[in-house]
Coordinates of C-alpha atoms in Angstrom, one line a residue:
M11 CA 22.1 128.2 22.8
T12 CA 20.6 124.7 22.8
T13 CA 17.7 123.1 21.1
S14 CA 15.3 120.5 22.3
P15 CA 15.1 117.4 20.0
Q16 CA 11.3 117.7 20.0
T17 CA 11.0 121.3 18.7
T18 CA 12.7 123.8 16.4
E19 CA 12.4 126.5 19.1
V20 CA 15.7 128.0 20.2
V21 CA 16.6 128.4 23.8
E22 CA 19.2 131.0 24.7
T23 CA 22.2 129.9 26.8
T24 CA 25.9 130.8 27.0
P25 CA 27.8 128.2 24.9
A26 CA 31.0 126.6 26.0
P27 CA 34.1 127.6 24.1
G28 CA 34.2 125.9 20.7
A29 CA 30.5 124.8 20.9
R30 CA 28.4 124.9 17.8
R31 CA 25.4 127.2 17.4
P32 CA 22.0 125.6 16.4
Q33 CA 21.3 126.1 12.7
V34 CA 18.0 128.0 13.4
F35 CA 19.9 130.5 15.6
N36 CA 22.5 131.1 12.8
W37 CA 19.7 131.7 10.3
L38 CA 18.0 134.1 12.6
L39 CA 21.2 136.2 12.8
L40 CA 21.7 136.1 9.1
L41 CA 18.1 137.2 8.5
I42 CA 18.2 140.2 10.9
V43 CA 21.6 141.3 9.4
F44 CA 20.1 141.1 5.9
V45 CA 16.9 142.9 6.8
G46 CA 18.9 145.5 8.8
G47 CA 21.0 146.3 5.7
I48 CA 17.8 146.7 3.6
C49 CA 16.1 149.0 6.0
S50 CA 19.1 151.2 7.0
I51 CA 19.6 152.3 3.4
G52 CA 15.9 152.2 2.5
I53 CA 15.1 154.5 5.3
E54 CA 17.8 157.0 4.2
L55 CA 16.5 157.1 0.6
T56 CA 12.9 157.3 1.7
A57 CA 14.0 160.2 3.9
S58 CA 15.2 162.1 0.8
R59 CA 11.7 161.9 -0.6
L60 CA 10.1 163.0 2.7
L61 CA 12.4 166.1 2.7
G62 CA 12.1 166.8 -1.0
P63 CA 8.7 168.5 -1.1
Y64 CA 9.9 170.9 1.6
F65 CA 13.6 171.4 1.2
G66 CA 14.3 170.1 -2.4
D67 CA 17.1 167.6 -3.2
S68 CA 20.1 169.9 -3.6
T69 CA 23.5 168.5 -2.8
I70 CA 23.4 170.5 0.4
I71 CA 20.4 168.5 1.5
W72 CA 21.9 165.2 0.4
A73 CA 25.2 166.0 2.2
N74 CA 23.3 166.6 5.4
L75 CA 21.2 163.5 5.0
I76 CA 24.1 161.2 4.1
G77 CA 26.5 162.7 6.6
L78 CA 24.2 162.4 9.5
T79 CA 23.1 158.9 8.5
M80 CA 26.7 157.8 8.5
L81 CA 27.1 159.5 11.9
Y82 CA 24.1 157.6 13.3
L83 CA 25.4 154.3 11.9
S84 CA 28.9 155.0 13.4
I85 CA 27.4 155.7 16.8
G86 CA 25.3 152.5 16.5
Y87 CA 28.4 150.4 15.5
Y88 CA 30.3 151.7 18.5
F89 CA 27.7 151.3 21.2
G90 CA 26.3 148.2 19.6
G91 CA 29.7 146.5 20.0
R92 CA 30.0 147.6 23.6
V93 CA 26.4 146.5 24.5
A94 CA 26.9 143.1 22.7
D95 CA 30.1 142.4 24.7
R96 CA 28.3 143.2 28.0
W97 CA 25.0 141.5 27.2
P98 CA 25.5 139.0 24.3
S99 CA 21.8 138.2 24.0
A100 CA 20.0 137.5 20.8
T101 CA 16.7 138.4 22.6
L102 CA 18.1 141.8 23.3
L103 CA 19.2 142.2 19.6
F104 CA 15.7 141.4 18.3
A105 CA 14.1 143.7 21.0
I106 CA 16.4 146.5 19.7
T107 CA 15.4 145.9 16.0
A108 CA 11.7 146.0 17.1
V109 CA 12.2 149.4 18.7
A110 CA 14.0 150.5 15.5
G111 CA 11.0 149.4 13.4
F112 CA 8.6 151.2 15.7
A113 CA 10.6 154.5 15.6
T114 CA 10.6 154.2 11.8
G115 CA 6.8 153.9 11.7
L116 CA 6.5 157.1 13.7
I117 CA 8.6 159.2 11.3
P118 CA 5.7 160.4 9.1
L119 CA 3.6 161.4 12.1
M120 CA 6.3 163.2 14.0
S121 CA 7.9 164.9 11.0
R122 CA 4.7 166.6 9.7
P123 CA 4.5 169.5 12.2
I124 CA 8.2 170.2 11.8
L125 CA 8.0 170.2 8.0
E126 CA 5.0 172.5 8.0
R127 CA 6.9 174.9 10.3
S128 CA 9.6 175.0 7.6
L129 CA 7.2 176.3 5.1
V130 CA 6.2 179.2 7.4
A131 CA 9.9 179.9 8.0
F132 CA 10.6 180.0 4.3
Q133 CA 7.7 182.3 3.6
D134 CA 8.8 184.6 6.4
L135 CA 12.5 184.5 5.2
A136 CA 13.4 183.0 8.6
V137 CA 16.4 181.2 7.4
G138 CA 17.5 179.9 10.8
A139 CA 14.1 178.4 11.5
F140 CA 14.0 176.9 8.0
Y141 CA 17.3 175.1 8.3
G142 CA 16.5 174.3 12.0
S143 CA 13.4 172.5 10.7
L144 CA 15.6 170.6 8.3
L145 CA 17.9 169.5 11.1
G146 CA 14.9 168.6 13.3
V147 CA 13.5 166.3 10.7
I148 CA 16.9 164.6 10.1
L149 CA 17.2 164.1 13.8
L150 CA 14.0 162.0 13.7
F151 CA 16.1 159.4 11.8
A152 CA 18.6 159.2 14.6
V153 CA 16.8 156.6 16.7
P154 CA 16.0 154.0 14.0
V155 CA 19.3 154.3 12.1
T156 CA 21.4 154.3 15.2
L157 CA 19.7 151.2 16.5
L158 CA 20.1 149.5 13.1
G159 CA 23.8 150.2 13.5
F160 CA 23.8 147.9 16.5
V161 CA 22.9 144.9 14.3
S162 CA 26.2 144.0 12.6
P163 CA 28.5 144.2 15.7
F164 CA 25.9 142.4 17.8
A165 CA 25.5 139.6 15.2
I166 CA 29.3 139.2 14.9
R167 CA 29.6 138.9 18.7
L168 CA 26.8 136.3 18.9
R169 CA 28.1 134.2 16.0
L170 CA 31.7 134.4 17.0
L171 CA 32.8 131.1 18.7
S172 CA 36.5 131.3 18.2
V173 CA 39.0 134.0 17.4
T174 CA 40.4 131.9 14.6
S175 CA 37.2 132.5 12.6
A176 CA 36.8 136.1 13.6
G177 CA 37.7 137.5 10.2
N178 CA 35.5 135.1 8.3
T179 CA 32.5 135.7 10.6
A180 CA 32.8 139.5 10.4
G181 CA 33.5 139.5 6.6
S182 CA 30.5 137.2 5.8
L183 CA 28.1 139.2 8.0
Y184 CA 29.2 142.6 6.6
A185 CA 29.0 141.2 3.1
L186 CA 25.4 140.0 3.8
S187 CA 24.5 143.4 5.2
T188 CA 25.9 145.1 2.2
V189 CA 23.9 142.9 -0.1
G190 CA 20.8 144.0 1.9
S191 CA 21.9 147.6 1.5
I192 CA 22.1 147.1 -2.3
I193 CA 18.5 145.8 -2.3
G194 CA 17.5 148.6 0.0
S195 CA 18.9 151.2 -2.4
F196 CA 16.6 150.0 -5.2
L197 CA 13.5 148.9 -3.3
P198 CA 12.1 152.3 -2.3
V199 CA 13.1 154.1 -5.4
L200 CA 11.9 151.6 -8.1
L201 CA 9.1 149.9 -6.3
L202 CA 7.7 151.2 -3.0
I203 CA 7.6 155.0 -3.4
P204 CA 6.2 155.0 -6.9
W205 CA 3.6 152.4 -6.0
V206 CA 2.5 153.3 -2.4
G207 CA 4.1 156.6 -1.6
T208 CA 6.6 157.9 0.9
Y209 CA 4.6 157.5 4.1
K210 CA 3.6 153.9 3.4
T211 CA 7.2 153.1 2.4
F212 CA 8.2 154.1 6.0
Y213 CA 5.4 151.9 7.4
T214 CA 6.5 149.0 5.2
F215 CA 10.1 149.2 6.5
S216 CA 8.7 149.6 10.0
L217 CA 6.6 146.4 9.7
I218 CA 9.4 144.5 8.0
L219 CA 11.7 145.2 11.0
I220 CA 9.1 144.5 13.6
G221 CA 7.9 141.4 11.8
T222 CA 11.4 140.0 11.6
S223 CA 12.0 140.8 15.2
V224 CA 8.8 139.0 16.3
I225 CA 9.8 135.9 14.4
G226 CA 13.2 135.9 16.1
L227 CA 11.7 136.5 19.5
L228 CA 9.2 133.7 19.2
L229 CA 11.8 131.2 18.1
L230 CA 13.9 132.4 21.1
R231 CA 10.8 131.7 23.2
A232 CA 10.9 135.3 24.5
R233 CA 7.1 135.4 24.3
V234 CA 6.5 138.4 26.5
I235 CA 8.9 140.6 24.5
A236 CA 7.4 139.3 21.3
L237 CA 4.0 140.3 22.5
G238 CA 5.3 143.8 23.2
A239 CA 6.7 143.9 19.6
I240 CA 3.4 142.8 18.2
L241 CA 1.8 145.7 20.2
L242 CA 4.3 148.1 18.6
A243 CA 3.3 146.8 15.2
G244 CA -0.4 147.4 16.0
I245 CA 0.4 151.0 17.0
V246 CA 2.1 151.5 13.6
L247 CA -0.8 150.0 11.7
A248 CA -3.2 152.2 13.7
V249 CA -1.2 155.3 12.9
A250 CA -1.1 154.3 9.2
A251 CA -4.9 153.7 9.1
L252 CA -6.2 156.5 11.2
W253 CA -3.8 159.4 10.8
E254 CA -5.2 161.9 8.3
T255 CA -2.3 162.4 5.8
S256 CA -4.1 164.8 3.4
A257 CA -1.6 166.4 1.1
I258 CA 2.1 165.5 1.5
R259 CA 2.9 169.2 1.4
P260 CA 0.3 171.9 1.8
P261 CA 0.1 174.3 -1.2
E262 CA 1.7 177.7 -0.7
Y263 CA -1.4 179.2 -2.5
G264 CA -4.6 178.0 -4.1
E265 CA -5.9 174.4 -3.7
I266 CA -4.4 171.1 -4.7
V267 CA -6.2 169.4 -7.5
H268 CA -3.7 166.6 -8.0
E269 CA -0.8 165.1 -6.1
E270 CA 1.4 162.1 -6.7
E271 CA 4.9 160.7 -6.4
S272 CA 6.6 159.5 -9.5
Q273 CA 9.9 157.8 -10.0
Y274 CA 11.6 161.2 -10.5
N275 CA 9.5 163.8 -8.7
Y276 CA 6.9 164.8 -6.2
I277 CA 4.2 166.3 -8.3
Q278 CA 1.5 168.8 -7.3
V279 CA -1.1 170.6 -9.5
V280 CA -2.4 173.7 -7.8
R281 CA -5.4 175.7 -8.9
D282 CA -5.5 179.4 -8.1
G283 CA -8.4 181.2 -9.7
S284 CA -8.6 180.1 -13.4
A285 CA -4.9 179.1 -13.5
H286 CA -3.3 175.7 -13.0
Y287 CA 0.3 175.6 -11.7
L288 CA 2.7 172.7 -11.9
S289 CA 4.8 172.4 -8.7
L290 CA 7.6 169.8 -8.4
N291 CA 9.4 168.6 -5.3
E292 CA 9.9 171.5 -2.7
G293 CA 7.5 173.7 -4.7
H294 CA 9.5 176.9 -4.5
A295 CA 9.5 177.1 -8.3
I296 CA 6.7 176.8 -10.9
H297 CA 7.4 174.5 -13.9
S298 CA 4.2 175.2 -16.0
I299 CA 1.3 177.5 -15.9
Y300 CA -2.0 177.1 -17.8
D301 CA -4.6 179.8 -17.7
P302 CA -7.3 179.6 -20.4
E303 CA -8.1 183.3 -19.8
R304 CA -4.5 184.6 -20.2
P305 CA -2.2 183.2 -22.9
L306 CA 0.9 184.9 -21.5
T307 CA 2.3 184.1 -18.1
G308 CA 4.9 186.9 -17.6
G309 CA 7.3 184.1 -16.9
P310 CA 10.2 182.5 -18.7
W311 CA 7.9 180.4 -20.9
D312 CA 6.8 183.5 -22.8
Y313 CA 10.4 184.4 -23.9
F314 CA 11.1 181.3 -25.9
M315 CA 9.0 182.7 -28.7
V316 CA 11.1 185.9 -29.2
A317 CA 14.5 184.1 -29.3
P318 CA 14.7 184.0 -33.2
Y319 CA 14.4 187.7 -33.5
F320 CA 18.1 188.4 -33.0
N321 CA 18.5 187.1 -36.6
P322 CA 18.3 189.9 -39.3
D323 CA 15.0 190.5 -41.0
T324 CA 13.1 187.8 -39.2
S325 CA 9.3 187.3 -39.3
P326 CA 7.0 184.7 -37.9
S327 CA 7.0 182.7 -41.1
D328 CA 10.7 182.0 -40.7
V329 CA 10.0 179.9 -37.6
R330 CA 8.8 176.5 -38.8
S331 CA 9.9 174.0 -36.2
M332 CA 10.9 173.7 -32.5
A333 CA 12.3 171.2 -30.0
L334 CA 11.9 171.7 -26.3
I335 CA 14.1 169.8 -23.8
G336 CA 12.2 170.0 -20.5
L337 CA 8.6 169.9 -21.7
A338 CA 7.0 169.8 -18.2
A339 CA 3.2 170.3 -18.6
G340 CA 3.5 172.0 -22.0
T341 CA 3.3 175.8 -21.4
V342 CA 5.9 176.6 -24.1
P343 CA 4.4 174.5 -26.9
K344 CA 1.0 175.9 -26.2
Q345 CA 2.3 179.5 -26.5
F346 CA 4.4 178.7 -29.6
T347 CA 1.4 177.1 -31.3
A348 CA -0.7 180.2 -30.5
A349 CA 2.0 182.5 -31.8
Y350 CA 3.2 180.6 -34.9
G351 CA 0.4 178.2 -35.8
P352 CA 0.6 174.4 -35.8
I353 CA 4.3 174.1 -36.6
P354 CA 6.0 170.7 -35.7
I355 CA 7.1 170.7 -32.1
D356 CA 9.1 167.9 -30.4
G357 CA 8.7 168.1 -26.6
V358 CA 11.1 166.0 -24.6
E359 CA 10.2 165.2 -21.0
L360 CA 12.0 162.6 -18.7
D361 CA 9.0 162.0 -16.4
P362 CA 6.1 160.2 -18.0
E363 CA 3.8 161.1 -15.1
I364 CA 4.3 164.8 -15.7
V365 CA 3.2 164.2 -19.3
K366 CA 0.0 162.6 -18.0
V367 CA -0.6 165.5 -15.7
G368 CA 0.0 167.9 -18.6
R369 CA -2.6 166.3 -20.8
E370 CA -5.2 166.1 -18.0
Y371 CA -4.8 169.5 -16.2
F372 CA -2.9 171.8 -18.6
D373 CA -4.7 171.0 -21.9
M374 CA -1.4 169.7 -23.4
N375 CA -3.2 168.3 -26.4
E376 CA -1.9 170.3 -29.4
P377 CA -2.0 168.0 -32.5
N378 CA 1.3 169.5 -33.6
L379 CA 3.1 168.5 -30.4
N380 CA 5.1 165.3 -30.5
V381 CA 5.8 164.2 -26.9
I382 CA 9.0 162.2 -26.4
V383 CA 9.6 160.6 -23.0
Q384 CA 13.4 160.5 -22.9
D385 CA 16.5 162.2 -21.6
G386 CA 17.0 165.4 -23.6
R387 CA 20.7 164.9 -24.5
Y388 CA 20.0 161.3 -25.5
F389 CA 17.2 162.4 -27.7
L390 CA 19.5 164.8 -29.6
A391 CA 22.2 162.2 -29.9
T392 CA 19.8 159.8 -31.5
T393 CA 17.9 162.1 -34.0
D394 CA 19.0 163.7 -37.2
R395 CA 16.2 166.3 -37.2
Q396 CA 17.0 170.0 -37.3
Y397 CA 15.0 172.9 -35.8
D398 CA 14.6 176.6 -36.0
V399 CA 14.4 176.9 -32.2
I400 CA 15.8 174.5 -29.6
G401 CA 14.8 175.4 -26.0
I402 CA 16.3 174.0 -22.9
D403 CA 14.1 174.3 -19.8
A404 CA 15.1 171.1 -17.9
Y405 CA 15.3 172.2 -14.3
H406 CA 15.3 169.6 -11.5
Q407 CA 15.0 172.4 -9.0
P408 CA 17.3 174.1 -8.2
Y409 CA 19.7 172.6 -10.7
I410 CA 19.9 172.2 -14.4
P411 CA 21.2 168.6 -15.0
F412 CA 25.0 169.1 -15.5
H413 CA 25.1 167.3 -18.8
L414 CA 22.7 169.9 -20.3
T415 CA 25.1 172.8 -19.4
T416 CA 28.4 171.7 -21.1
R417 CA 30.2 172.9 -24.3
E418 CA 29.8 169.4 -25.8
F419 CA 26.0 169.5 -25.2
F420 CA 25.6 173.0 -26.7
Q421 CA 27.7 171.8 -29.7
E422 CA 25.2 168.9 -30.1
V423 CA 22.3 171.5 -29.9
R424 CA 24.0 173.6 -32.6
D425 CA 24.4 170.6 -34.9
H426 CA 20.6 170.2 -34.8
L427 CA 19.8 173.8 -35.7
T428 CA 18.8 175.1 -39.1
P429 CA 21.2 177.7 -40.6
N430 CA 19.3 180.5 -38.9
G431 CA 18.3 178.5 -35.9
V432 CA 18.7 179.6 -32.2
A433 CA 19.2 177.9 -28.9
V434 CA 17.6 179.3 -25.8
V435 CA 18.2 178.3 -22.2
N436 CA 16.1 179.2 -19.1
A437 CA 18.7 179.9 -16.3
G438 CA 17.8 180.6 -12.7
R439 CA 19.3 183.5 -10.6
T440 CA 18.4 185.8 -7.8
A441 CA 17.8 189.5 -7.9
T442 CA 21.6 190.1 -7.7
D443 CA 23.4 186.8 -8.2
F444 CA 23.8 185.9 -11.9
R445 CA 26.5 183.2 -11.5
L446 CA 24.5 180.5 -13.1
V447 CA 23.5 182.8 -16.0
D448 CA 27.1 183.8 -16.5
V449 CA 28.5 180.3 -16.8
I450 CA 25.7 179.2 -19.1
A451 CA 26.3 182.3 -21.3
S452 CA 30.1 181.7 -21.2
T453 CA 29.8 178.1 -22.2
M454 CA 27.4 178.9 -25.0
K455 CA 29.7 181.7 -26.2
S456 CA 32.4 179.0 -26.7
V457 CA 30.1 177.4 -29.3
Y458 CA 27.9 180.1 -30.8
P459 CA 29.0 183.2 -32.7
N460 CA 26.7 185.5 -30.6
V461 CA 25.1 185.0 -27.2
Y462 CA 22.4 187.3 -25.7
I463 CA 20.7 187.5 -22.3
I464 CA 17.1 188.7 -21.5
D465 CA 16.1 189.0 -17.9
V466 CA 12.6 187.8 -17.1
G467 CA 10.3 190.3 -15.4
R468 CA 8.0 188.2 -13.2
F469 CA 10.4 185.5 -12.0
A470 CA 14.1 185.3 -11.1
N471 CA 15.2 183.8 -14.4
S472 CA 17.2 184.9 -17.4
M473 CA 17.0 183.6 -21.0
V474 CA 20.3 182.9 -22.7
I475 CA 20.1 182.8 -26.5
G476 CA 22.8 181.5 -28.8
T477 CA 22.5 182.1 -32.6
N478 CA 23.8 179.7 -35.2
Q479 CA 24.8 182.5 -37.5
P480 CA 26.6 185.8 -36.7
T481 CA 24.0 188.3 -35.6
D482 CA 23.7 191.8 -34.1
I483 CA 21.8 192.9 -30.9
A484 CA 20.2 195.8 -32.9
N485 CA 18.3 193.2 -35.0
F486 CA 16.0 192.4 -32.1
A487 CA 14.4 195.8 -31.7
E488 CA 14.2 196.3 -35.5
N489 CA 12.4 193.0 -35.9
I490 CA 10.0 193.5 -33.0
E491 CA 8.9 197.0 -34.3
R492 CA 7.9 195.4 -37.7
L493 CA 5.7 192.7 -36.1
P494 CA 1.9 193.1 -36.2
P495 CA 0.1 193.3 -32.8
G496 CA 0.0 189.9 -31.1
L497 CA 1.7 187.6 -28.6
I498 CA 5.2 187.8 -30.1
R499 CA 5.2 191.6 -30.3
D500 CA 3.8 191.8 -26.7
V501 CA 6.7 189.7 -25.4
G502 CA 9.2 191.5 -27.6
E503 CA 8.2 194.9 -26.2
M504 CA 8.2 193.6 -22.7
S505 CA 11.8 192.3 -23.3
L506 CA 12.9 195.7 -24.6
K507 CA 11.3 197.5 -21.8
T508 CA 12.3 195.4 -18.7
G509 CA 14.6 192.6 -20.0
N510 CA 17.9 194.5 -19.8
I511 CA 18.8 192.9 -23.2
R512 CA 22.6 192.5 -23.5
E513 CA 25.2 190.6 -25.4
W514 CA 27.6 188.3 -23.6
T515 CA 31.1 188.5 -25.0
S516 CA 33.3 187.0 -22.3
T517 CA 35.4 184.0 -23.3
D518 CA 36.9 183.3 -19.9
P519 CA 37.8 179.6 -20.0
K520 CA 37.2 179.4 -16.2
L521 CA 33.5 179.9 -16.8
V522 CA 33.2 177.3 -19.6
F523 CA 31.6 174.0 -18.5
T524 CA 32.6 170.7 -20.2
D525 CA 31.6 167.1 -19.9
D526 CA 34.7 166.6 -17.8
W527 CA 34.2 169.6 -15.6
A528 CA 30.7 171.0 -15.0
P529 CA 30.3 172.0 -11.3
V530 CA 26.7 173.3 -11.8
E531 CA 25.8 172.0 -8.3
R532 CA 28.6 174.0 -6.7
V533 CA 27.5 177.2 -8.5
V534 CA 23.9 176.8 -7.4
D535 CA 24.9 175.7 -3.9
L536 CA 27.0 178.8 -3.4
M537 CA 24.1 180.9 -4.6
I538 CA 21.8 179.2 -2.0
I539 CA 24.3 179.6 0.8
D540 CA 24.9 183.3 0.0
T541 CA 21.2 183.9 -0.1
A542 CA 20.6 182.0 3.2
T543 CA 23.4 184.0 5.0
G544 CA 22.2 187.3 3.5
R545 CA 25.4 188.0 1.5

């Protein structure tokens, strides 16, 4: 490469051995390596949010996404090095990154029909088509990520003037790429996705790549190729402006009345008749229901109100306070207030955007509800309050956060119960697979004198209840029979009729989770795999 003394434009030539590169050329290579690092990781993390509303964010999904991304980069490193040795051209490198940017900008458009097919496959229980759709979407990232893998070996080849500096050249470029990757790991999660959404985040990375490529091509005086790259940018902008995105994920029923992406979740509010439903991420689970015409839902939220009745001689006046970890849009506090009156309720929710949705669409405005935006375990560790009921309903579907499933956590919960207090956990299951319920019950049994399980009738959930004092399973029916007609008695009778109420007595240490060992993801993943394979 040589430069004219009258201009800063860079002309591409083959240097003689030991020759020095023009400074502008070196800065161009550093810039594209840095931007490539940002975009390669940024695209991967944004891909997780594209997949989340359809497939969730289980460790299985993450394993596929990370594994295939690493595969694409490895392919890019290999072929990038071979191409660079054969055609060591900076113009070619910037043309490749322009194509990578263009392929990135097409991901939202091309993925939409595949993603919508996955919903049909899930509804029809076509497991092969469902996971085929997952693979199809992930394959969309093959082109941009593989091409971005070309960048580092290409830049090393172009900057390398002597074998005596090979280690320093490679090390400095890989370090710069890694710094870009660090920025790329935070940029979409903390800034772009919460502010502009998933689709526009892809467009942003697309235009960053194409824009950087155009700058490089113009300085290299490859004006025709630069014009082609500008045309690619125009196509991406046209797609972004003209393509009707509508909802990120179509609702499985009813109509969407609100949709947004928060720092933690993809949030949908769906209206079906007189009821509002809170759907998060892939939408195969409902996190809150509000129906002004029906105070009971038939779901797990109803069952929190009957947990205290395993204590002897219990009446509604004995329940004077509650804390709920996993408030969501406030279904449980609304029912508790209707059943017990305006008792103090502390509702802990990690996502502030869900709190806003609860207040606007779910009438979560009870004056006795104190909303705390915080992690549930941190809340317990920093308060000295005690409660008659502490509920845990903190699903990040399909998982319960592992730190809310351990013996140490349940001991913390017990320390915040009144003498006759109870802890109650909503645990997911299938019709026949109770593995998660069993480990939650076993872990609670290592802390509480008595542990009971009630199966939910309408949804595939079970409620696991631990009592602070020794109790007897017979207390439940005796207490329910004495109750006057009302919400509590209705749920109690439903529990006795269809809940398969049973006491958990196993103390198998292999089923007890601790802060050191809590493989809740493995348990849930095995349930998912067995369901998918029909076992």
